[in-house]
Short mmCIF file of C-alpha atoms in Angstrom, two decimals:
data_model
loop_
_atom_site.label_atom_id
_atom_site.label_comp_id
_atom_site.label_asym_id
_atom_site.label_seq_id
_atom_site.Cartn_x
_atom_site.Cartn_y
_atom_site.Cartn_z
CA MET A 223 24.89 -3.12 -21.38
CA LYS A 224 28.06 -4.74 -22.72
CA VAL A 225 29.43 -3.44 -26.00
CA ARG A 226 30.59 -6.14 -28.40
CA VAL A 227 33.59 -5.02 -30.48
CA LYS A 228 36.35 -6.59 -32.51
CA LEU A 229 39.37 -5.50 -30.49
CA ASP A 230 42.99 -5.37 -31.69
CA ILE A 231 44.49 -6.27 -28.32
CA LYS A 232 48.00 -6.53 -29.71
CA ASN A 233 47.91 -2.89 -30.77
CA PHE A 234 46.92 -1.73 -27.26
CA ILE A 235 49.70 -3.82 -25.69
CA GLU A 236 52.35 -2.46 -28.08
CA ARG A 237 51.23 1.14 -27.28
CA GLY A 238 51.17 0.42 -23.56
CA ASP A 239 47.61 1.73 -23.30
CA PHE A 240 46.58 -0.73 -20.58
CA ARG A 241 44.04 1.56 -18.91
CA THR A 242 41.88 1.79 -22.04
CA LEU A 243 42.35 -1.90 -22.74
CA LYS A 244 41.22 -2.81 -19.22
CA MET A 245 38.12 -0.64 -19.53
CA ILE A 246 37.12 -2.14 -22.89
CA LEU A 247 37.80 -5.73 -21.77
CA SER A 248 35.53 -5.26 -18.75
CA GLN A 249 32.65 -4.66 -21.19
CA GLN A 250 33.26 -7.85 -23.20
CA GLU A 251 31.81 -11.33 -22.82
CA PRO A 252 34.35 -14.07 -21.92
CA ALA A 253 33.63 -15.86 -25.23
CA ASP A 254 34.54 -12.70 -27.18
CA ILE A 255 37.73 -12.19 -25.15
CA LEU A 256 38.71 -15.80 -25.82
CA GLU A 257 38.34 -15.19 -29.56
CA MET A 258 40.40 -11.99 -29.36
CA ILE A 259 43.38 -13.53 -27.56
CA GLU A 260 43.43 -16.86 -29.39
CA GLU A 261 46.25 -15.88 -31.75
CA LEU A 262 48.32 -13.96 -29.17
CA PRO A 263 51.59 -15.47 -27.89
CA PRO A 264 51.56 -16.60 -24.21
CA ASP A 265 53.48 -13.55 -22.94
CA GLU A 266 50.80 -11.23 -24.39
CA LYS A 267 47.95 -13.45 -23.16
CA ILE A 268 49.39 -13.00 -19.66
CA VAL A 269 49.04 -9.22 -20.00
CA VAL A 270 45.33 -9.61 -20.83
CA PHE A 271 44.72 -11.90 -17.85
CA ARG A 272 46.32 -9.37 -15.50
CA LEU A 273 43.77 -6.80 -16.66
CA LEU A 274 40.71 -9.02 -16.27
CA PRO A 275 38.61 -9.29 -13.08
CA LYS A 276 39.18 -12.66 -11.40
CA ASP A 277 35.74 -14.13 -12.24
CA GLN A 278 36.05 -13.13 -15.89
CA ALA A 279 39.65 -14.39 -16.03
CA ALA A 280 38.58 -17.76 -14.58
CA ILE A 281 35.91 -18.26 -17.24
CA VAL A 282 38.24 -17.32 -20.11
CA PHE A 283 41.04 -19.52 -18.74
CA SER A 284 38.73 -22.53 -18.41
CA GLU A 285 37.84 -22.25 -22.12
CA LEU A 286 41.44 -22.21 -23.38
CA GLU A 287 42.96 -25.29 -24.99
CA PRO A 288 45.14 -27.45 -22.67
CA ASP A 289 48.42 -26.51 -24.39
CA ASP A 290 47.64 -22.80 -23.93
CA GLN A 291 46.67 -23.40 -20.30
CA ILE A 292 49.97 -25.17 -19.55
CA ALA A 293 51.96 -22.36 -21.20
CA LEU A 294 50.15 -19.74 -19.12
CA ILE A 295 50.47 -21.67 -15.86
CA GLU A 296 54.24 -21.56 -16.27
CA LEU A 297 54.12 -17.76 -16.74
CA PHE A 298 51.51 -16.74 -14.16
CA LYS A 299 52.65 -15.30 -10.89
CA GLU A 300 51.59 -17.50 -7.99
CA GLU A 301 49.08 -14.97 -6.66
CA LYS A 302 47.29 -14.58 -10.02
CA LEU A 303 47.23 -18.32 -10.65
CA ARG A 304 45.79 -18.96 -7.19
CA GLU A 305 43.13 -16.33 -7.85
CA ILE A 306 42.09 -17.82 -11.20
CA ILE A 307 42.01 -21.45 -10.03
CA SER A 308 40.00 -20.57 -6.92
CA SER A 309 37.46 -18.63 -8.99
CA MET A 310 36.81 -21.46 -11.45
CA SER A 311 33.67 -23.56 -11.02
CA PRO A 312 34.35 -27.06 -9.60
CA ASP A 313 33.46 -28.87 -12.84
CA ASP A 314 35.68 -26.56 -14.94
CA ARG A 315 38.48 -27.01 -12.40
CA ALA A 316 38.15 -30.80 -12.53
CA GLU A 317 38.26 -30.72 -16.34
CA LEU A 318 41.40 -28.56 -16.22
CA LEU A 319 43.21 -30.91 -13.82
CA GLU A 320 42.23 -33.92 -15.91
CA GLU A 321 44.20 -32.52 -18.86
CA MET A 322 47.29 -31.46 -16.89
CA PRO A 323 50.51 -33.41 -16.15
CA ALA A 324 50.81 -34.78 -12.60
CA ASN A 325 53.33 -32.16 -11.43
CA VAL A 326 51.06 -29.34 -12.60
CA VAL A 327 48.04 -30.95 -10.93
CA ASN A 328 49.85 -31.08 -7.59
CA LYS A 329 50.85 -27.44 -7.97
CA LEU A 330 47.29 -26.32 -8.73
CA LEU A 331 45.76 -28.38 -5.91
CA SER A 332 48.09 -26.68 -3.45
CA TYR A 333 46.42 -23.34 -4.28
CA LEU A 334 42.96 -24.54 -3.27
CA THR A 335 41.31 -24.39 0.12
CA PRO A 336 40.58 -27.77 1.78
CA GLU A 337 36.91 -27.45 0.78
CA GLU A 338 37.74 -26.61 -2.87
CA ARG A 339 40.27 -29.45 -3.00
CA ARG A 340 37.70 -31.91 -1.64
CA GLU A 341 35.08 -30.80 -4.19
CA THR A 342 37.51 -31.08 -7.10
CA LEU A 343 38.93 -34.48 -6.13
CA SER A 344 35.44 -35.88 -5.59
CA LEU A 345 34.57 -35.00 -9.20
CA LEU A 346 37.82 -36.50 -10.49
CA ASN A 347 36.94 -39.80 -8.79
CA TYR A 348 34.01 -40.33 -11.14
CA PRO A 349 34.53 -42.22 -14.44
CA GLU A 350 35.69 -40.25 -17.46
CA ASN A 351 32.79 -38.88 -19.56
CA SER A 352 30.33 -39.48 -16.70
CA ALA A 353 27.75 -37.10 -15.25
CA GLY A 354 29.88 -36.82 -12.11
CA ARG A 355 32.64 -35.07 -14.07
CA LEU A 356 30.17 -32.42 -15.29
CA THR A 357 28.57 -31.84 -11.90
CA THR A 358 28.94 -28.67 -9.91
CA PRO A 359 28.02 -28.69 -6.21
CA LYS A 360 27.49 -24.90 -6.36
CA CYS A 361 23.70 -24.84 -6.11
CA VAL A 362 21.18 -23.53 -3.61
CA GLU A 363 19.81 -26.50 -1.65
CA LEU A 364 16.45 -26.22 0.09
CA TYR A 365 14.63 -28.35 2.67
CA PRO A 366 10.95 -29.30 2.28
CA ASP A 367 9.94 -27.79 5.62
CA THR A 368 11.48 -24.39 4.79
CA VAL A 369 9.00 -21.54 4.50
CA VAL A 370 8.92 -19.90 1.05
CA LYS A 371 9.90 -16.45 2.32
CA GLU A 372 12.90 -17.99 4.14
CA ALA A 373 13.84 -19.87 0.98
CA LEU A 374 13.82 -16.62 -1.00
CA GLU A 375 15.96 -14.95 1.64
CA LYS A 376 18.45 -17.82 1.40
CA ILE A 377 18.55 -17.44 -2.38
CA ARG A 378 19.29 -13.72 -2.02
CA LYS A 379 22.16 -14.45 0.36
CA GLU A 380 23.75 -17.44 -1.40
CA GLY A 381 22.57 -17.20 -5.01
CA LYS A 382 25.25 -14.85 -6.28
CA ASP A 383 27.99 -17.46 -5.85
CA LYS A 384 25.98 -20.38 -7.23
CA GLU A 385 25.88 -21.80 -10.74
CA THR A 386 22.16 -21.07 -11.15
CA ILE A 387 19.16 -20.10 -9.03
CA TYR A 388 16.40 -20.79 -11.54
CA LEU A 389 15.93 -24.40 -10.40
CA MET A 390 16.93 -25.70 -6.97
CA PRO A 391 17.06 -29.24 -5.57
CA VAL A 392 15.05 -30.01 -2.44
CA ILE A 393 16.70 -32.51 -0.07
CA ASP A 394 16.15 -34.04 3.37
CA ARG A 395 18.65 -33.95 6.24
CA GLN A 396 20.45 -37.01 4.81
CA ARG A 397 20.81 -35.17 1.44
CA LYS A 398 18.41 -37.49 -0.35
CA LEU A 399 16.77 -35.79 -3.33
CA LEU A 400 13.05 -35.20 -2.70
CA GLY A 401 12.23 -32.83 -5.53
CA VAL A 402 13.08 -29.60 -7.34
CA VAL A 403 11.57 -26.14 -7.17
CA ARG A 404 11.71 -23.31 -9.67
CA LEU A 405 12.48 -19.75 -8.65
CA GLU A 406 9.36 -18.41 -10.37
CA ASP A 407 7.18 -20.83 -8.38
CA LEU A 408 8.68 -19.55 -5.14
CA ILE A 409 8.22 -15.92 -6.15
CA PHE A 410 4.53 -16.34 -7.01
CA SER A 411 3.67 -18.57 -4.04
CA ASP A 412 2.25 -17.69 -0.66
CA PRO A 413 5.25 -16.45 1.42
CA ASP A 414 4.06 -18.57 4.38
CA ALA A 415 3.73 -21.78 2.38
CA LEU A 416 6.27 -24.59 2.72
CA VAL A 417 8.71 -25.50 -0.05
CA GLU A 418 7.26 -29.03 -0.18
CA GLN A 419 3.91 -27.52 -1.20
CA VAL A 420 5.52 -25.74 -4.15
CA MET A 421 8.17 -28.23 -5.32
CA ASP A 422 7.90 -30.87 -8.03
CA ASP A 423 8.15 -34.15 -6.09
CA GLN A 424 8.74 -36.22 -9.26
CA PRO A 425 11.98 -34.66 -10.52
CA ILE A 426 13.99 -35.87 -13.48
CA TYR A 427 17.53 -36.64 -12.33
CA VAL A 428 20.62 -38.59 -13.40
CA TYR A 429 23.14 -40.69 -11.53
CA ALA A 430 26.74 -39.56 -11.17
CA THR A 431 27.86 -42.62 -13.15
CA THR A 432 25.49 -41.93 -16.08
CA ASP A 433 27.32 -41.40 -19.38
CA GLN A 434 27.51 -37.74 -20.39
CA GLU A 435 25.96 -38.47 -23.78
CA GLU A 436 22.90 -39.97 -22.07
CA VAL A 437 22.69 -36.88 -19.85
CA ALA A 438 22.61 -34.70 -22.97
CA GLN A 439 19.83 -36.86 -24.46
CA ILE A 440 17.75 -36.62 -21.27
CA MET A 441 18.10 -32.83 -21.05
CA ARG A 442 17.24 -32.45 -24.72
CA LYS A 443 14.25 -34.82 -24.46
CA TYR A 444 12.70 -33.01 -21.47
CA ASP A 445 13.86 -29.46 -22.39
CA LEU A 446 15.81 -29.10 -19.13
CA PHE A 447 18.31 -26.34 -18.44
CA VAL A 448 19.32 -27.90 -15.09
CA VAL A 449 19.30 -31.54 -13.96
CA PRO A 450 20.12 -32.81 -10.43
CA VAL A 451 22.81 -35.48 -10.05
CA VAL A 452 22.58 -38.15 -7.33
CA ASP A 453 24.73 -41.03 -6.12
CA SER A 454 23.67 -44.69 -5.91
CA GLU A 455 21.77 -43.97 -2.69
CA GLN A 456 19.80 -41.07 -4.17
CA ARG A 457 21.83 -38.49 -2.26
CA LEU A 458 22.38 -35.18 -4.03
CA VAL A 459 25.83 -34.70 -5.55
CA GLY A 460 25.11 -31.45 -7.39
CA ILE A 461 23.62 -30.21 -10.65
CA ILE A 462 24.50 -30.14 -14.34
CA THR A 463 23.62 -27.00 -16.28
CA ILE A 464 22.81 -26.59 -19.95
CA ASP A 465 26.10 -24.84 -20.81
CA ASP A 466 28.04 -27.99 -19.87
CA VAL A 467 25.69 -30.17 -21.91
CA VAL A 468 26.18 -27.99 -25.00
CA ASP A 469 29.92 -28.68 -24.69
CA VAL A 470 29.19 -32.42 -24.41
CA ILE A 471 27.05 -32.39 -27.56
CA ASP A 472 29.86 -30.60 -29.40
CA GLU A 473 32.46 -33.12 -28.15
CA GLU A 474 30.32 -36.15 -29.01
CA ALA A 475 29.52 -34.83 -32.50
CA THR A 476 33.23 -34.19 -33.16
CA GLU A 477 34.12 -37.66 -31.91
CA ASP A 478 31.48 -39.32 -34.11
CA ILE A 479 32.67 -37.41 -37.19
CA GLN A 480 36.26 -38.51 -36.54
CA LYS A 481 35.23 -42.13 -36.04
CA MET A 482 33.08 -42.08 -39.17
CA SER A 483 36.15 -40.83 -41.04
CA SER A 484 38.27 -43.66 -39.56
CA ILE A 485 40.50 -41.34 -37.51
CA VAL A 486 41.71 -42.03 -33.99
CA THR A 487 39.73 -39.48 -31.97
CA THR A 488 41.28 -36.36 -30.48
CA GLU A 489 39.60 -33.53 -28.58
CA GLN A 490 42.19 -30.95 -29.64
CA PRO A 491 41.21 -28.40 -32.33
CA TYR A 492 42.90 -28.60 -35.73
CA PHE A 493 45.60 -25.96 -35.15
CA HIS A 494 46.29 -27.20 -31.61
CA THR A 495 47.12 -30.71 -32.87
CA SER A 496 50.61 -31.35 -34.22
CA VAL A 497 51.27 -32.62 -37.74
CA TRP A 498 52.85 -35.75 -36.26
CA GLN A 499 49.82 -36.42 -34.02
CA PHE A 500 47.43 -36.11 -36.96
CA SER A 501 49.60 -38.50 -38.98
CA VAL A 502 49.63 -41.03 -36.14
CA ASN A 503 45.86 -40.70 -35.68
CA ARG A 504 45.09 -41.32 -39.34
CA LEU A 505 47.71 -43.90 -40.31
CA PRO A 506 46.51 -47.08 -38.47
CA TRP A 507 43.09 -47.07 -40.12
CA LEU A 508 44.55 -46.20 -43.53
CA VAL A 509 46.96 -49.15 -43.34
CA ALA A 510 44.20 -51.52 -42.19
CA LEU A 511 41.81 -50.37 -44.92
CA LEU A 512 44.56 -50.61 -47.54
CA LEU A 513 45.25 -54.22 -46.61
CA LEU A 514 41.53 -54.98 -46.56
CA GLY A 515 41.08 -53.30 -49.93
CA THR A 516 43.79 -55.41 -51.55
CA LEU A 517 41.47 -58.41 -51.19
CA SER A 518 39.64 -57.03 -54.23
CA SER A 519 42.59 -58.03 -56.41
CA GLY A 520 42.09 -61.64 -55.32
CA ILE A 521 38.39 -61.49 -56.26
CA ILE A 522 39.18 -59.99 -59.67
CA ALA A 523 41.90 -62.61 -60.28
CA LYS A 524 39.36 -65.36 -59.61
CA PHE A 525 37.28 -64.10 -62.57
CA GLU A 526 40.25 -63.45 -64.84
CA ALA A 527 38.85 -65.80 -67.53
CA LEU A 528 35.58 -63.89 -67.69
CA LEU A 529 37.41 -60.57 -68.07
CA ALA A 530 39.64 -62.01 -70.76
CA THR A 531 36.62 -63.23 -72.72
CA LEU A 532 34.46 -60.13 -72.18
CA PRO A 533 36.63 -57.09 -71.30
CA ILE A 534 33.57 -54.85 -71.54
CA ILE A 535 32.49 -56.24 -68.15
CA ALA A 536 35.23 -54.16 -66.48
CA ALA A 537 33.57 -50.95 -67.71
CA PHE A 538 30.72 -51.37 -65.22
CA MET A 539 32.90 -52.13 -62.17
CA PRO A 540 33.16 -48.51 -60.96
CA ALA A 541 29.36 -48.10 -61.13
CA MET A 542 28.85 -51.23 -59.01
CA VAL A 543 31.42 -50.24 -56.41
CA ASP A 544 30.40 -46.57 -56.15
CA THR A 545 26.65 -47.24 -56.01
CA GLY A 546 27.04 -49.90 -53.31
CA GLY A 547 29.26 -47.61 -51.24
CA ASN A 548 26.87 -44.67 -51.62
CA ILE A 549 23.85 -46.73 -50.60
CA GLY A 550 25.62 -48.20 -47.57
CA SER A 551 26.93 -44.81 -46.42
CA GLN A 552 23.48 -43.21 -46.68
CA ILE A 553 21.66 -45.73 -44.51
CA SER A 554 24.49 -46.15 -41.99
CA ALA A 555 24.49 -42.37 -41.43
CA LEU A 556 20.73 -42.41 -40.84
CA VAL A 557 20.87 -45.34 -38.41
CA ILE A 558 23.88 -43.99 -36.48
CA ARG A 559 22.25 -40.57 -36.16
CA GLY A 560 19.01 -42.19 -35.01
CA MET A 561 20.94 -44.13 -32.36
CA ALA A 562 22.71 -40.98 -31.19
CA LEU A 563 19.39 -39.16 -30.77
CA GLY A 564 17.75 -42.11 -29.03
CA GLU A 565 15.24 -42.56 -31.88
CA ILE A 566 16.56 -46.04 -32.70
CA GLU A 567 17.35 -48.58 -29.98
CA GLN A 568 19.13 -51.93 -30.15
CA LYS A 569 15.82 -53.83 -29.89
CA ASP A 570 14.62 -52.09 -33.08
CA TRP A 571 17.15 -53.88 -35.29
CA TRP A 572 14.64 -56.22 -36.95
CA ARG A 573 12.24 -53.36 -37.72
CA VAL A 574 15.06 -51.35 -39.30
CA ILE A 575 16.24 -54.34 -41.37
CA LEU A 576 12.72 -55.06 -42.67
CA ARG A 577 12.16 -51.39 -43.58
CA GLU A 578 15.51 -51.16 -45.34
CA LEU A 579 14.89 -54.40 -47.19
CA LEU A 580 11.78 -52.81 -48.72
CA ILE A 581 13.45 -49.42 -49.27
CA GLY A 582 16.51 -51.14 -50.76
CA ALA A 583 14.33 -53.09 -53.18
CA ILE A 584 12.60 -49.90 -54.37
CA LEU A 585 15.91 -48.08 -54.85
CA ALA A 586 17.48 -51.15 -56.46
CA PHE A 587 14.67 -51.48 -59.04
CA ILE A 588 14.94 -47.84 -60.11
CA LEU A 589 18.76 -47.90 -60.24
CA ALA A 590 18.76 -51.22 -62.13
CA ILE A 591 16.48 -49.72 -64.81
CA THR A 592 18.74 -46.66 -64.95
CA VAL A 593 21.92 -48.70 -65.48
CA LEU A 594 20.11 -50.87 -68.05
CA LEU A 595 19.29 -47.78 -70.09
CA ARG A 596 22.83 -46.49 -69.64
CA ALA A 597 24.30 -49.82 -70.77
CA ILE A 598 22.73 -49.34 -74.20
CA PHE A 599 25.40 -46.70 -74.93
CA VAL A 600 28.20 -49.10 -73.96
CA THR A 601 27.12 -52.45 -75.41
CA ARG A 602 24.30 -53.88 -77.51
CA VAL A 603 24.64 -57.40 -76.08
CA THR A 604 21.37 -58.12 -74.26
CA GLN A 605 22.90 -60.72 -71.93
CA ILE A 606 25.54 -58.26 -70.69
CA MET A 607 22.96 -55.54 -70.17
CA LEU A 608 20.72 -57.88 -68.14
CA ALA A 609 23.68 -59.22 -66.15
CA VAL A 610 24.79 -55.68 -65.21
CA SER A 611 21.30 -54.52 -64.16
CA THR A 612 20.63 -57.74 -62.20
CA ALA A 613 23.98 -57.47 -60.42
CA LEU A 614 23.33 -53.82 -59.52
CA PHE A 615 19.89 -54.74 -58.14
CA VAL A 616 21.46 -57.33 -55.80
CA VAL A 617 24.36 -55.04 -54.85
CA VAL A 618 22.01 -52.21 -53.87
CA VAL A 619 19.72 -54.42 -51.75
CA ILE A 620 22.59 -56.12 -49.92
CA SER A 621 24.56 -52.86 -49.47
CA ASN A 622 21.50 -51.28 -47.88
CA ILE A 623 21.11 -54.22 -45.47
CA ILE A 624 24.82 -54.20 -44.59
CA GLY A 625 24.78 -50.43 -44.00
CA ALA A 626 21.77 -50.79 -41.70
CA SER A 627 23.12 -53.85 -39.86
CA LEU A 628 26.70 -52.83 -39.05
CA PRO A 629 25.79 -50.11 -36.48
CA PHE A 630 23.66 -52.66 -34.58
CA ILE A 631 26.46 -55.23 -34.71
CA ALA A 632 28.92 -52.63 -33.41
CA LYS A 633 26.62 -51.68 -30.54
CA ALA A 634 26.11 -55.33 -29.61
CA MET A 635 29.92 -55.68 -29.45
CA LYS A 636 30.14 -52.56 -27.19
CA ILE A 637 31.80 -50.58 -30.01
CA ASP A 638 30.78 -47.06 -31.00
CA PRO A 639 28.47 -47.49 -34.05
CA ALA A 640 30.13 -44.46 -35.69
CA ILE A 641 33.17 -46.66 -36.41
CA MET A 642 31.06 -48.69 -38.83
CA ALA A 643 30.59 -45.77 -41.20
CA GLY A 644 32.75 -43.95 -43.72
CA PRO A 645 35.86 -45.64 -45.12
CA LEU A 646 35.35 -48.94 -43.23
CA LEU A 647 31.81 -49.44 -44.50
CA THR A 648 32.79 -48.34 -48.00
CA THR A 649 35.67 -50.84 -48.12
CA ILE A 650 33.45 -53.71 -46.94
CA VAL A 651 30.68 -52.86 -49.40
CA ASP A 652 33.19 -52.41 -52.24
CA LEU A 653 34.57 -55.93 -51.72
CA MET A 654 31.09 -57.37 -51.50
CA GLY A 655 29.94 -55.44 -54.60
CA ILE A 656 32.85 -56.66 -56.75
CA TRP A 657 32.25 -60.27 -55.71
CA ILE A 658 28.47 -60.09 -56.37
CA TYR A 659 28.96 -58.38 -59.72
CA PHE A 660 31.44 -60.90 -61.09
CA THR A 661 29.56 -63.88 -59.64
CA ILE A 662 26.24 -62.90 -61.21
CA ALA A 663 27.85 -61.84 -64.49
CA ASN A 664 29.74 -65.13 -64.67
CA LEU A 665 26.63 -67.20 -64.02
CA MET A 666 24.36 -65.33 -66.46
CA LEU A 667 26.90 -64.98 -69.25
CA SER A 668 28.10 -68.57 -68.95
CA VAL A 669 24.51 -69.73 -69.53
#
């Protein structure tokens, strides 16, 4: 049993007590070791890696951020670097090489055997963010005419070096996927039965070109912890395991949050991203939204006469703008999340719009009554009170429709729907809300 402790690695290094440190590290999970060494400088991280067994070192190294990996590659002795790279799983190795400069990639590839190099390069040939990039070929492959007891013997011999043995693909001699078989089914079957009698001949699988987000949705939908990956001719490429999909879900969620906040996406954690990079990522959208927002001054100028006659009208502007933005943000978040989970599809747009038209009307009626009652404390002029409540009713209904529609429009234009949320949606709804408010107030008060 491994003992989980909060270890002050720096203290052990400064005392030179490497024997004790090595013993304690051997009892830790890679995720805990990663957390312990995160704040250490590269020269002290190197000391830790020298004390770790090669398999453990490979897992920890694969989880480091790219800038830390590059710093360590420059400090590793060739023998240790070769050991770590060779021990990494093919999908982790491909992800590492994808982040590295070309000269570093060439250096790392030179440390691999021809077979390892071929596996890694084959994964790198698949599109970015595709299932092929997540695939590992390290799985136990069985044939349908194999006897169960022989299959179990093969698992005992090969399973230790594979990614998982709990679910295994069954293929023919041309590597075409025929089915999958679970370890527990093999264990509890007649030893003289054939694998084809035990396997599931209707397996759920994905293509190597399938987007990683869709892979995550499929595995979540069917509660899979392993999914086979095939090429266009149904030949087995490898498998994707649940640990890689958890990383994908984390990446996609981070990306959506950044897009909804109108930030150019980055996969680097906060403290691993430079101040300049963050500034560059945020500035383009801020400039664009600033320029878009200045259109409001033109709308207000158009109704300058109304404001000059009835200055009290300006008192309700913030309520119009804020309420419209809040309504739009709420529904856009619901629709975008529904799209991400596969609950809402592009063909459902009209159903969503009709539902939100009704929901918007209900919300608008209640909010219009609320602002009407609130207006009593600001003005006693009935026409102004009615104009404000009527304008808010229209703003709420239209804001709700816009918030529901923009994600569908984005998807139809092959744009990530998450972009249509946050500051962009708020700016659009604000402009629309100001125009509706002044237009309705002008019409009603002129009469």
